[in-house]
PDB file of N, CA and C in Angstrom:
ATOM      1  N   HIS A 210       7.435   6.639  -6.090  1.00 93.00           N
ATOM      2  CA  HIS A 210       7.671   5.213  -6.162  1.00 93.00           C
ATOM      3  C   HIS A 210       6.364   4.420  -6.173  1.00 93.00           C
ATOM      4  N   SER A 211       5.372   4.908  -5.436  1.00 92.00           N
ATOM      5  CA  SER A 211       4.104   4.183  -5.422  1.00 92.00           C
ATOM      6  C   SER A 211       3.424   4.235  -6.784  1.00 92.00           C
ATOM      7  N   VAL A 212       3.562   5.336  -7.507  1.00 91.00           N
ATOM      8  CA  VAL A 212       2.978   5.421  -8.855  1.00 91.00           C
ATOM      9  C   VAL A 212       3.660   4.410  -9.770  1.00 91.00           C
ATOM     10  N   ALA A 213       4.971   4.297  -9.685  1.00 92.00           N
ATOM     11  CA  ALA A 213       5.697   3.303 -10.491  1.00 92.00           C
ATOM     12  C   ALA A 213       5.218   1.894 -10.127  1.00 92.00           C
ATOM     13  N   LEU A 214       5.042   1.659  -8.850  1.00 91.00           N
ATOM     14  CA  LEU A 214       4.571   0.355  -8.401  1.00 91.00           C
ATOM     15  C   LEU A 214       3.186   0.040  -8.966  1.00 91.00           C
ATOM     16  N   SER A 215       2.342   1.051  -9.078  1.00 91.00           N
ATOM     17  CA  SER A 215       0.981   0.842  -9.583  1.00 91.00           C
ATOM     18  C   SER A 215       0.950   0.398 -11.040  1.00 91.00           C
ATOM     19  N   ARG A 216       2.041   0.539 -11.735  1.00 90.00           N
ATOM     20  CA  ARG A 216       2.114   0.210 -13.158  1.00 90.00           C
ATOM     21  C   ARG A 216       2.664  -1.187 -13.430  1.00 90.00           C
ATOM     22  N   ILE A 217       3.123  -1.883 -12.440  1.00 89.00           N
ATOM     23  CA  ILE A 217       3.676  -3.221 -12.642  1.00 89.00           C
ATOM     24  C   ILE A 217       2.527  -4.191 -12.884  1.00 89.00           C
ATOM     25  N   ARG A 218       2.561  -4.865 -14.014  1.00 86.00           N
ATOM     26  CA  ARG A 218       1.439  -5.731 -14.420  1.00 86.00           C
ATOM     27  C   ARG A 218       1.159  -6.871 -13.451  1.00 86.00           C
ATOM     28  N   GLU A 219       2.202  -7.509 -12.941  1.00 86.00           N
ATOM     29  CA  GLU A 219       1.972  -8.695 -12.116  1.00 86.00           C
ATOM     30  C   GLU A 219       1.806  -8.376 -10.627  1.00 86.00           C
ATOM     31  N   ILE A 220       1.601  -7.122 -10.302  1.00 87.00           N
ATOM     32  CA  ILE A 220       1.434  -6.743  -8.894  1.00 87.00           C
ATOM     33  C   ILE A 220       0.118  -7.317  -8.358  1.00 87.00           C
ATOM     34  N   GLU A 221       0.096  -7.702  -7.112  1.00 88.00           N
ATOM     35  CA  GLU A 221      -1.102  -8.270  -6.483  1.00 88.00           C
ATOM     36  C   GLU A 221      -2.073  -7.131  -6.150  1.00 88.00           C
ATOM     37  N   PRO A 222      -3.223  -7.041  -6.818  1.00 91.00           N
ATOM     38  CA  PRO A 222      -4.111  -5.893  -6.618  1.00 91.00           C
ATOM     39  C   PRO A 222      -4.813  -5.832  -5.267  1.00 91.00           C
ATOM     40  N   THR A 223      -4.878  -6.938  -4.546  1.00 91.00           N
ATOM     41  CA  THR A 223      -5.537  -6.894  -3.240  1.00 91.00           C
ATOM     42  C   THR A 223      -4.596  -6.411  -2.133  1.00 91.00           C
ATOM     43  N   ASP A 224      -3.287  -6.479  -2.383  1.00 89.00           N
ATOM     44  CA  ASP A 224      -2.298  -6.021  -1.398  1.00 89.00           C
ATOM     45  C   ASP A 224      -0.986  -5.758  -2.131  1.00 89.00           C
ATOM     46  N   VAL A 225      -0.808  -4.536  -2.572  1.00 90.00           N
ATOM     47  CA  VAL A 225       0.300  -4.154  -3.452  1.00 90.00           C
ATOM     48  C   VAL A 225       1.667  -4.290  -2.786  1.00 90.00           C
ATOM     49  N   LEU A 226       1.753  -3.929  -1.524  1.00 88.00           N
ATOM     50  CA  LEU A 226       3.054  -3.922  -0.853  1.00 88.00           C
ATOM     51  C   LEU A 226       3.356  -5.253  -0.191  1.00 88.00           C
ATOM     52  N   PRO A 227       4.490  -5.840  -0.520  1.00 85.00           N
ATOM     53  CA  PRO A 227       4.885  -7.066   0.176  1.00 85.00           C
ATOM     54  C   PRO A 227       5.309  -6.724   1.602  1.00 85.00           C
ATOM     55  N   PRO A 228       5.296  -7.676   2.505  1.00 84.00           N
ATOM     56  CA  PRO A 228       5.654  -7.401   3.897  1.00 84.00           C
ATOM     57  C   PRO A 228       7.177  -7.304   4.074  1.00 84.00           C
ATOM     58  N   ILE A 229       7.718  -6.179   3.665  1.00 85.00           N
ATOM     59  CA  ILE A 229       9.164  -5.967   3.774  1.00 85.00           C
ATOM     60  C   ILE A 229       9.541  -5.542   5.187  1.00 85.00           C
ATOM     61  N   THR A 230       8.739  -4.653   5.768  1.00 83.00           N
ATOM     62  CA  THR A 230       9.026  -4.180   7.130  1.00 83.00           C
ATOM     63  C   THR A 230       7.774  -4.247   7.990  1.00 83.00           C
ATOM     64  N   ALA A 231       7.986  -4.333   9.293  1.00 82.00           N
ATOM     65  CA  ALA A 231       6.851  -4.314  10.228  1.00 82.00           C
ATOM     66  C   ALA A 231       6.164  -2.954  10.197  1.00 82.00           C
ATOM     67  N   TYR A 232       6.915  -1.901   9.892  1.00 81.00           N
ATOM     68  CA  TYR A 232       6.341  -0.559   9.885  1.00 81.00           C
ATOM     69  C   TYR A 232       5.254  -0.410   8.824  1.00 81.00           C
ATOM     70  N   THR A 233       5.407  -1.111   7.716  1.00 80.00           N
ATOM     71  CA  THR A 233       4.366  -1.089   6.695  1.00 80.00           C
ATOM     72  C   THR A 233       3.100  -1.714   7.246  1.00 80.00           C
ATOM     73  N   MET A 234       3.235  -2.819   7.962  1.00 77.00           N
ATOM     74  CA  MET A 234       2.072  -3.476   8.559  1.00 77.00           C
ATOM     75  C   MET A 234       1.416  -2.568   9.598  1.00 77.00           C
ATOM     76  N   MET A 235       2.227  -1.809  10.329  1.00 77.00           N
ATOM     77  CA  MET A 235       1.725  -0.928  11.371  1.00 77.00           C
ATOM     78  C   MET A 235       1.014   0.293  10.806  1.00 77.00           C
ATOM     79  N   ARG A 236       1.599   0.911   9.797  1.00 78.00           N
ATOM     80  CA  ARG A 236       1.110   2.211   9.341  1.00 78.00           C
ATOM     81  C   ARG A 236       0.207   2.159   8.122  1.00 78.00           C
ATOM     82  N   VAL A 237       0.374   1.140   7.291  1.00 80.00           N
ATOM     83  CA  VAL A 237      -0.393   1.081   6.049  1.00 80.00           C
ATOM     84  C   VAL A 237      -1.355  -0.095   6.039  1.00 80.00           C
ATOM     85  N   CYS A 238      -0.955  -1.206   6.617  1.00 79.00           N
ATOM     86  CA  CYS A 238      -1.711  -2.463   6.557  1.00 79.00           C
ATOM     87  C   CYS A 238      -1.807  -2.919   5.108  1.00 79.00           C
ATOM     88  N   LYS A 239      -2.952  -3.412   4.702  1.00 85.00           N
ATOM     89  CA  LYS A 239      -3.101  -3.862   3.314  1.00 85.00           C
ATOM     90  C   LYS A 239      -3.306  -2.654   2.411  1.00 85.00           C
ATOM     91  N   LEU A 240      -2.699  -2.713   1.226  1.00 91.00           N
ATOM     92  CA  LEU A 240      -2.812  -1.615   0.259  1.00 91.00           C
ATOM     93  C   LEU A 240      -3.410  -2.151  -1.043  1.00 91.00           C
ATOM     94  N   PRO A 241      -4.720  -1.999  -1.225  1.00 94.00           N
ATOM     95  CA  PRO A 241      -5.325  -2.453  -2.479  1.00 94.00           C
ATOM     96  C   PRO A 241      -5.056  -1.473  -3.616  1.00 94.00           C
ATOM     97  N   LEU A 242      -5.074  -2.003  -4.821  1.00 94.00           N
ATOM     98  CA  LEU A 242      -4.856  -1.207  -6.035  1.00 94.00           C
ATOM     99  C   LEU A 242      -6.175  -1.053  -6.770  1.00 94.00           C
ATOM    100  N   LEU A 243      -6.554   0.180  -7.023  1.00 94.00           N
ATOM    101  CA  LEU A 243      -7.748   0.446  -7.822  1.00 94.00           C
ATOM    102  C   LEU A 243      -7.348   0.567  -9.285  1.00 94.00           C
ATOM    103  N   PRO A 244      -8.237   0.205 -10.192  1.00 93.00           N
ATOM    104  CA  PRO A 244      -7.932   0.376 -11.616  1.00 93.00           C
ATOM    105  C   PRO A 244      -7.873   1.858 -11.973  1.00 93.00           C
ATOM    106  N   TYR A 245      -7.454   2.133 -13.171  1.00 93.00           N
ATOM    107  CA  TYR A 245      -7.346   3.526 -13.623  1.00 93.00           C
ATOM    108  C   TYR A 245      -8.726   4.156 -13.803  1.00 93.00           C
ATOM    109  N   PHE A 246      -8.846   5.361 -13.290  1.00 93.00           N
ATOM    110  CA  PHE A 246      -9.993   6.240 -13.532  1.00 93.00           C
ATOM    111  C   PHE A 246      -9.400   7.587 -13.914  1.00 93.00           C
ATOM    112  N   HIS A 247     -10.049   8.325 -14.790  1.00 90.00           N
ATOM    113  CA  HIS A 247      -9.507   9.642 -15.112  1.00 90.00           C
ATOM    114  C   HIS A 247      -9.771  10.597 -13.945  1.00 90.00           C
ATOM    115  N   PRO A 248      -8.936  11.614 -13.780  1.00 88.00           N
ATOM    116  CA  PRO A 248      -9.119  12.561 -12.675  1.00 88.00           C
ATOM    117  C   PRO A 248     -10.513  13.182 -12.712  1.00 88.00           C
ATOM    118  N   GLY A 249     -11.126  13.239 -11.556  1.00 89.00           N
ATOM    119  CA  GLY A 249     -12.450  13.823 -11.447  1.00 89.00           C
ATOM    120  C   GLY A 249     -13.601  12.861 -11.698  1.00 89.00           C
ATOM    121  N   ASP A 250     -13.304  11.638 -12.087  1.00 93.00           N
ATOM    122  CA  ASP A 250     -14.346  10.645 -12.355  1.00 93.00           C
ATOM    123  C   ASP A 250     -15.047  10.283 -11.039  1.00 93.00           C
ATOM    124  N   MET A 251     -16.360  10.407 -11.001  1.00 96.00           N
ATOM    125  CA  MET A 251     -17.116  10.074  -9.787  1.00 96.00           C
ATOM    126  C   MET A 251     -16.986   8.592  -9.429  1.00 96.00           C
ATOM    127  N   ALA A 252     -16.754   7.742 -10.423  1.00 96.00           N
ATOM    128  CA  ALA A 252     -16.554   6.319 -10.141  1.00 96.00           C
ATOM    129  C   ALA A 252     -15.290   6.115  -9.297  1.00 96.00           C
ATOM    130  N   LEU A 253     -14.293   6.957  -9.500  1.00 94.00           N
ATOM    131  CA  LEU A 253     -13.078   6.901  -8.683  1.00 94.00           C
ATOM    132  C   LEU A 253     -13.426   7.224  -7.229  1.00 94.00           C
ATOM    133  N   ALA A 254     -14.175   8.289  -7.025  1.00 93.00           N
ATOM    134  CA  ALA A 254     -14.568   8.675  -5.664  1.00 93.00           C
ATOM    135  C   ALA A 254     -15.373   7.560  -5.006  1.00 93.00           C
ATOM    136  N   GLU A 255     -16.250   6.937  -5.743  1.00 95.00           N
ATOM    137  CA  GLU A 255     -17.058   5.844  -5.198  1.00 95.00           C
ATOM    138  C   GLU A 255     -16.198   4.629  -4.850  1.00 95.00           C
ATOM    139  N   ALA A 256     -15.237   4.307  -5.708  1.00 95.00           N
ATOM    140  CA  ALA A 256     -14.352   3.161  -5.457  1.00 95.00           C
ATOM    141  C   ALA A 256     -13.487   3.403  -4.223  1.00 95.00           C
ATOM    142  N   VAL A 257     -12.960   4.619  -4.083  1.00 94.00           N
ATOM    143  CA  VAL A 257     -12.147   4.953  -2.910  1.00 94.00           C
ATOM    144  C   VAL A 257     -13.018   4.906  -1.657  1.00 94.00           C
ATOM    145  N   ALA A 258     -14.204   5.471  -1.721  1.00 94.00           N
ATOM    146  CA  ALA A 258     -15.100   5.492  -0.560  1.00 94.00           C
ATOM    147  C   ALA A 258     -15.439   4.073  -0.101  1.00 94.00           C
ATOM    148  N   LYS A 259     -15.654   3.189  -1.053  1.00 94.00           N
ATOM    149  CA  LYS A 259     -15.981   1.799  -0.711  1.00 94.00           C
ATOM    150  C   LYS A 259     -14.826   1.134   0.040  1.00 94.00           C
ATOM    151  N   LEU A 260     -13.602   1.305  -0.453  1.00 93.00           N
ATOM    152  CA  LEU A 260     -12.444   0.681   0.193  1.00 93.00           C
ATOM    153  C   LEU A 260     -12.041   1.397   1.482  1.00 93.00           C
ATOM    154  N   ALA A 261     -12.373   2.673   1.599  1.00 90.00           N
ATOM    155  CA  ALA A 261     -12.009   3.436   2.800  1.00 90.00           C
ATOM    156  C   ALA A 261     -12.692   2.905   4.049  1.00 90.00           C
ATOM    157  N   LYS A 262     -13.745   2.140   3.869  1.00 89.00           N
ATOM    158  CA  LYS A 262     -14.443   1.556   5.020  1.00 89.00           C
ATOM    159  C   LYS A 262     -13.591   0.503   5.722  1.00 89.00           C
ATOM    160  N   THR A 263     -12.683  -0.128   4.970  1.00 90.00           N
ATOM    161  CA  THR A 263     -11.885  -1.228   5.532  1.00 90.00           C
ATOM    162  C   THR A 263     -10.376  -1.044   5.379  1.00 90.00           C
ATOM    163  N   HIS A 264      -9.925   0.055   4.762  1.00 90.00           N
ATOM    164  CA  HIS A 264      -8.493   0.273   4.526  1.00 90.00           C
ATOM    165  C   HIS A 264      -8.113   1.713   4.872  1.00 90.00           C
ATOM    166  N   HIS A 265      -6.886   1.863   5.368  1.00 88.00           N
ATOM    167  CA  HIS A 265      -6.354   3.207   5.651  1.00 88.00           C
ATOM    168  C   HIS A 265      -5.783   3.859   4.403  1.00 88.00           C
ATOM    169  N   ALA A 266      -5.473   3.033   3.410  1.00 93.00           N
ATOM    170  CA  ALA A 266      -4.845   3.560   2.200  1.00 93.00           C
ATOM    171  C   ALA A 266      -5.254   2.712   1.001  1.00 93.00           C
ATOM    172  N   VAL A 267      -5.309   3.353  -0.146  1.00 94.00           N
ATOM    173  CA  VAL A 267      -5.519   2.672  -1.419  1.00 94.00           C
ATOM    174  C   VAL A 267      -4.569   3.303  -2.426  1.00 94.00           C
ATOM    175  N   LEU A 268      -4.177   2.524  -3.404  1.00 94.00           N
ATOM    176  CA  LEU A 268      -3.294   3.030  -4.448  1.00 94.00           C
ATOM    177  C   LEU A 268      -4.090   3.128  -5.734  1.00 94.00           C
ATOM    178  N   LEU A 269      -4.020   4.273  -6.366  1.00 94.00           N
ATOM    179  CA  LEU A 269      -4.733   4.512  -7.612  1.00 94.00           C
ATOM    180  C   LEU A 269      -3.782   4.270  -8.776  1.00 94.00           C
ATOM    181  N   THR A 270      -4.166   3.408  -9.691  1.00 92.00           N
ATOM    182  CA  THR A 270      -3.323   3.125 -10.847  1.00 92.00           C
ATOM    183  C   THR A 270      -3.084   4.405 -11.634  1.00 92.00           C
ATOM    184  N   ASN A 271      -1.854   4.677 -11.951  1.00 89.00           N
ATOM    185  CA  ASN A 271      -1.404   5.852 -12.698  1.00 89.00           C
ATOM    186  C   ASN A 271      -1.584   7.164 -11.948  1.00 89.00           C
ATOM    187  N   HIS A 272      -1.916   7.098 -10.696  1.00 87.00           N
ATOM    188  CA  HIS A 272      -2.072   8.322  -9.910  1.00 87.00           C
ATOM    189  C   HIS A 272      -1.159   8.218  -8.694  1.00 87.00           C
ATOM    190  N   CYS A 273      -1.751   8.214  -7.538  1.00 88.00           N
ATOM    191  CA  CYS A 273      -0.998   8.214  -6.293  1.00 88.00           C
ATOM    192  C   CYS A 273      -1.813   7.476  -5.236  1.00 88.00           C
ATOM    193  N   PRO A 274      -1.266   7.328  -4.056  1.00 93.00           N
ATOM    194  CA  PRO A 274      -2.066   6.719  -2.995  1.00 93.00           C
ATOM    195  C   PRO A 274      -3.033   7.736  -2.392  1.00 93.00           C
ATOM    196  N   VAL A 275      -4.098   7.225  -1.822  1.00 93.00           N
ATOM    197  CA  VAL A 275      -5.008   8.014  -0.991  1.00 93.00           C
ATOM    198  C   VAL A 275      -4.884   7.412   0.396  1.00 93.00           C
ATOM    199  N   ILE A 276      -4.537   8.239   1.374  1.00 93.00           N
ATOM    200  CA  ILE A 276      -4.227   7.751   2.715  1.00 93.00           C
ATOM    201  C   ILE A 276      -5.021   8.550   3.742  1.00 93.00           C
ATOM    202  N   THR A 277      -5.538   7.850   4.744  1.00 90.00           N
ATOM    203  CA  THR A 277      -6.236   8.514   5.838  1.00 90.00           C
ATOM    204  C   THR A 277      -5.570   8.141   7.154  1.00 90.00           C
ATOM    205  N   GLY A 278      -5.814   8.941   8.151  1.00 88.00           N
ATOM    206  CA  GLY A 278      -5.289   8.666   9.480  1.00 88.00           C
ATOM    207  C   GLY A 278      -6.072   9.452  10.512  1.00 88.00           C
ATOM    208  N   LYS A 279      -5.791   9.188  11.769  1.00 89.00           N
ATOM    209  CA  LYS A 279      -6.545   9.868  12.834  1.00 89.00           C
ATOM    210  C   LYS A 279      -6.169  11.343  12.948  1.00 89.00           C
ATOM    211  N   ASP A 280      -4.991  11.696  12.435  1.00 93.00           N
ATOM    212  CA  ASP A 280      -4.582  13.103  12.413  1.00 93.00           C
ATOM    213  C   ASP A 280      -3.549  13.284  11.304  1.00 93.00           C
ATOM    214  N   LEU A 281      -3.147  14.513  11.074  1.00 94.00           N
ATOM    215  CA  LEU A 281      -2.226  14.812   9.973  1.00 94.00           C
ATOM    216  C   LEU A 281      -0.881  14.112  10.135  1.00 94.00           C
ATOM    217  N   GLY A 282      -0.367  14.062  11.352  1.00 93.00           N
ATOM    218  CA  GLY A 282       0.923  13.413  11.587  1.00 93.00           C
ATOM    219  C   GLY A 282       0.889  11.927  11.286  1.00 93.00           C
ATOM    220  N   THR A 283      -0.159  11.263  11.734  1.00 89.00           N
ATOM    221  CA  THR A 283      -0.316   9.823  11.478  1.00 89.00           C
ATOM    222  C   THR A 283      -0.439   9.559   9.983  1.00 89.00           C
ATOM    223  N   THR A 284      -1.195  10.398   9.312  1.00 92.00           N
ATOM    224  CA  THR A 284      -1.381  10.247   7.872  1.00 92.00           C
ATOM    225  C   THR A 284      -0.068  10.487   7.132  1.00 92.00           C
ATOM    226  N   ALA A 285       0.674  11.499   7.530  1.00 93.00           N
ATOM    227  CA  ALA A 285       1.969  11.788   6.893  1.00 93.00           C
ATOM    228  C   ALA A 285       2.955  10.644   7.132  1.00 93.00           C
ATOM    229  N   ASP A 286       2.962  10.084   8.341  1.00 90.00           N
ATOM    230  CA  ASP A 286       3.840   8.944   8.628  1.00 90.00           C
ATOM    231  C   ASP A 286       3.495   7.752   7.734  1.00 90.00           C
ATOM    232  N   ALA A 287       2.205   7.491   7.562  1.00 89.00           N
ATOM    233  CA  ALA A 287       1.782   6.378   6.711  1.00 89.00           C
ATOM    234  C   ALA A 287       2.175   6.620   5.263  1.00 89.00           C
ATOM    235  N   ALA A 288       2.024   7.854   4.799  1.00 93.00           N
ATOM    236  CA  ALA A 288       2.398   8.185   3.414  1.00 93.00           C
ATOM    237  C   ALA A 288       3.895   7.997   3.205  1.00 93.00           C
ATOM    238  N   GLN A 289       4.671   8.445   4.159  1.00 93.00           N
ATOM    239  CA  GLN A 289       6.122   8.298   4.063  1.00 93.00           C
ATOM    240  C   GLN A 289       6.523   6.827   4.086  1.00 93.00           C
ATOM    241  N   GLU A 290       5.914   6.043   4.956  1.00 90.00           N
ATOM    242  CA  GLU A 290       6.219   4.612   5.040  1.00 90.00           C
ATOM    243  C   GLU A 290       5.829   3.901   3.753  1.00 90.00           C
ATOM    244  N   LEU A 291       4.681   4.267   3.200  1.00 92.00           N
ATOM    245  CA  LEU A 291       4.235   3.671   1.945  1.00 92.00           C
ATOM    246  C   LEU A 291       5.252   3.931   0.834  1.00 92.00           C
ATOM    247  N   GLU A 292       5.694   5.163   0.714  1.00 93.00           N
ATOM    248  CA  GLU A 292       6.663   5.498  -0.339  1.00 93.00           C
ATOM    249  C   GLU A 292       7.999   4.794  -0.127  1.00 93.00           C
ATOM    250  N   LYS A 293       8.458   4.719   1.115  1.00 93.00           N
ATOM    251  CA  LYS A 293       9.715   4.013   1.403  1.00 93.00           C
ATOM    252  C   LYS A 293       9.606   2.533   1.053  1.00 93.00           C
ATOM    253  N   THR A 294       8.483   1.930   1.397  1.00 91.00           N
ATOM    254  CA  THR A 294       8.299   0.508   1.110  1.00 91.00           C
ATOM    255  C   THR A 294       8.141   0.276  -0.388  1.00 91.00           C
ATOM    256  N   ALA A 295       7.451   1.181  -1.073  1.00 93.00           N
ATOM    257  CA  ALA A 295       7.331   1.061  -2.540  1.00 93.00           C
ATOM    258  C   ALA A 295       8.713   1.114  -3.179  1.00 93.00           C
ATOM    259  N   LYS A 296       9.553   2.022  -2.706  1.00 94.00           N
ATOM    260  CA  LYS A 296      10.919   2.126  -3.237  1.00 94.00           C
ATOM    261  C   LYS A 296      11.706   0.845  -2.952  1.00 94.00           C
ATOM    262  N   LEU A 297      11.613   0.340  -1.724  1.00 91.00           N
ATOM    263  CA  LEU A 297      12.302  -0.904  -1.393  1.00 91.00           C
ATOM    264  C   LEU A 297      11.817  -2.056  -2.273  1.00 91.00           C
ATOM    265  N   HIS A 298      10.526  -2.115  -2.483  1.00 90.00           N
ATOM    266  CA  HIS A 298       9.973  -3.184  -3.317  1.00 90.00           C
ATOM    267  C   HIS A 298      10.521  -3.097  -4.740  1.00 90.00           C
ATOM    268  N   LEU A 299      10.588  -1.901  -5.287  1.00 92.00           N
ATOM    269  CA  LEU A 299      11.140  -1.742  -6.635  1.00 92.00           C
ATOM    270  C   LEU A 299      12.618  -2.125  -6.680  1.00 92.00           C
ATOM    271  N   LEU A 300      13.366  -1.760  -5.648  1.00 91.00           N
ATOM    272  CA  LEU A 300      14.790  -2.091  -5.600  1.00 91.00           C
ATOM    273  C   LEU A 300      15.025  -3.596  -5.437  1.00 91.00           C
ATOM    274  N   LEU A 301      14.147  -4.273  -4.704  1.00 89.00           N
ATOM    275  CA  LEU A 301      14.336  -5.694  -4.392  1.00 89.00           C
ATOM    276  C   LEU A 301      13.598  -6.624  -5.336  1.00 89.00           C
ATOM    277  N   ARG A 302      12.904  -6.074  -6.300  1.00 85.00           N
ATOM    278  CA  ARG A 302      12.007  -6.856  -7.148  1.00 85.00           C
ATOM    279  C   ARG A 302      12.649  -8.061  -7.809  1.00 85.00           C
ATOM    280  N   ASP A 303      13.843  -7.923  -8.301  1.00 82.00           N
ATOM    281  CA  ASP A 303      14.506  -9.023  -8.998  1.00 82.00           C
ATOM    282  C   ASP A 303      15.464  -9.789  -8.093  1.00 82.00           C
ATOM    283  N   CYS A 304      15.333  -9.593  -6.800  1.00 82.00           N
ATOM    284  CA  CYS A 304      16.191 -10.277  -5.835  1.00 82.00           C
ATOM    285  C   CYS A 304      15.382 -11.323  -5.074  1.00 82.00           C
ATOM    286  N   ASP A 305      16.090 -12.232  -4.470  1.00 85.00           N
ATOM    287  CA  ASP A 305      15.443 -13.206  -3.599  1.00 85.00           C
ATOM    288  C   ASP A 305      15.413 -12.600  -2.202  1.00 85.00           C
ATOM    289  N   ALA A 306      14.557 -11.593  -2.027  1.00 82.00           N
ATOM    290  CA  ALA A 306      14.527 -10.830  -0.779  1.00 82.00           C
ATOM    291  C   ALA A 306      13.869 -11.616   0.339  1.00 82.00           C
ATOM    292  N   ARG A 307      14.343 -11.376   1.554  1.00 86.00           N
ATOM    293  CA  ARG A 307      13.721 -11.958   2.735  1.00 86.00           C
ATOM    294  C   ARG A 307      12.590 -11.033   3.168  1.00 86.00           C
ATOM    295  N   LEU A 308      11.384 -11.520   3.102  1.00 86.00           N
ATOM    296  CA  LEU A 308      10.225 -10.761   3.547  1.00 86.00           C
ATOM    297  C   LEU A 308       9.832 -11.241   4.932  1.00 86.00           C
ATOM    298  N   LEU A 309       8.943 -10.509   5.586  1.00 86.00           N
ATOM    299  CA  LEU A 309       8.411 -10.998   6.846  1.00 86.00           C
ATOM    300  C   LEU A 309       7.662 -12.290   6.565  1.00 86.00           C
ATOM    301  N   THR A 310       7.722 -13.195   7.495  1.00 88.00           N
ATOM    302  CA  THR A 310       6.992 -14.451   7.335  1.00 88.00           C
ATOM    303  C   THR A 310       5.501 -14.193   7.574  1.00 88.00           C
ATOM    304  N   ALA A 311       4.680 -15.150   7.207  1.00 86.00           N
ATOM    305  CA  ALA A 311       3.240 -15.026   7.440  1.00 86.00           C
ATOM    306  C   ALA A 311       2.958 -14.833   8.937  1.00 86.00           C
ATOM    307  N   GLU A 312       3.692 -15.546   9.767  1.00 90.00           N
ATOM    308  CA  GLU A 312       3.514 -15.428  11.216  1.00 90.00           C
ATOM    309  C   GLU A 312       3.905 -14.031  11.701  1.00 90.00           C
ATOM    310  N   GLN A 313       4.984 -13.483  11.178  1.00 88.00           N
ATOM    311  CA  GLN A 313       5.412 -12.142  11.567  1.00 88.00           C
ATOM    312  C   GLN A 313       4.399 -11.093  11.120  1.00 88.00           C
ATOM    313  N   VAL A 314       3.792 -11.278   9.963  1.00 83.00           N
ATOM    314  CA  VAL A 314       2.762 -10.355   9.486  1.00 83.00           C
ATOM    315  C   VAL A 314       1.568 -10.389  10.432  1.00 83.00           C
ATOM    316  N   VAL A 315       1.130 -11.592  10.803  1.00 84.00           N
ATOM    317  CA  VAL A 315       0.000 -11.727  11.719  1.00 84.00           C
ATOM    318  C   VAL A 315       0.333 -11.070  13.057  1.00 84.00           C
ATOM    319  N   GLU A 316       1.530 -11.326  13.581  1.00 85.00           N
ATOM    320  CA  GLU A 316       1.947 -10.721  14.855  1.00 85.00           C
ATOM    321  C   GLU A 316       1.941  -9.204  14.767  1.00 85.00           C
ATOM    322  N   SER A 317       2.454  -8.649  13.672  1.00 80.00           N
ATOM    323  CA  SER A 317       2.485  -7.186  13.504  1.00 80.00           C
ATOM    324  C   SER A 317       1.082  -6.617  13.437  1.00 80.00           C
ATOM    325  N   ARG A 318       0.219  -7.280  12.693  1.00 77.00           N
ATOM    326  CA  ARG A 318      -1.159  -6.776  12.566  1.00 77.00           C
ATOM    327  C   ARG A 318      -1.934  -6.906  13.882  1.00 77.00           C
ATOM    328  N   GLU A 319      -1.638  -7.937  14.650  1.00 80.00           N
ATOM    329  CA  GLU A 319      -2.281  -8.089  15.964  1.00 80.00           C
ATOM    330  C   GLU A 319      -1.742  -7.070  16.957  1.00 80.00           C
ATOM    331  N   ALA A 320      -0.452  -6.819  16.921  1.00 80.00           N
ATOM    332  CA  ALA A 320       0.154  -5.860  17.835  1.00 80.00           C
ATOM    333  C   ALA A 320      -0.242  -4.425  17.504  1.00 80.00           C
ATOM    334  N   PHE A 321      -0.474  -4.156  16.229  1.00 73.00           N
ATOM    335  CA  PHE A 321      -0.827  -2.804  15.774  1.00 73.00           C
ATOM    336  C   PHE A 321      -2.049  -2.874  14.875  1.00 73.00           C
ATOM    337  N   PRO A 322      -3.231  -3.143  15.460  1.00 68.00           N
ATOM    338  CA  PRO A 322      -4.430  -3.281  14.626  1.00 68.00           C
ATOM    339  C   PRO A 322      -4.778  -1.961  13.949  1.00 68.00           C
ATOM    340  N   SER A 323      -5.390  -2.079  12.795  1.00 60.00           N
ATOM    341  CA  SER A 323      -5.759  -0.860  12.068  1.00 60.00           C
ATOM    342  C   SER A 323      -7.023  -0.250  12.624  1.00 60.00           C
TER     343      SER A 323
END
């Protein structure tokens, strides 16, 4: 689902996932979208490394997410949450969905800092 999400033209590249659930804010935080790089391109590694300083996850256009965590379980939980939220976003895209408010996003990020 995250790969499909990476292909939507009007997606916000600085934060791909809308605030659908608090769990996304807790486990993924902001999810930036990197442009397409071919597999093995050193520029891809450099772009991921640059964003890894301030993000737990990045989404690669036409590829998949790259996710880090303090241990394998935390990383797997974040990957699962990212995919669930990507699926929800695709399902709700043409709906007038209720998202978390700006205040709720701030509260979630303060309660669960990255």
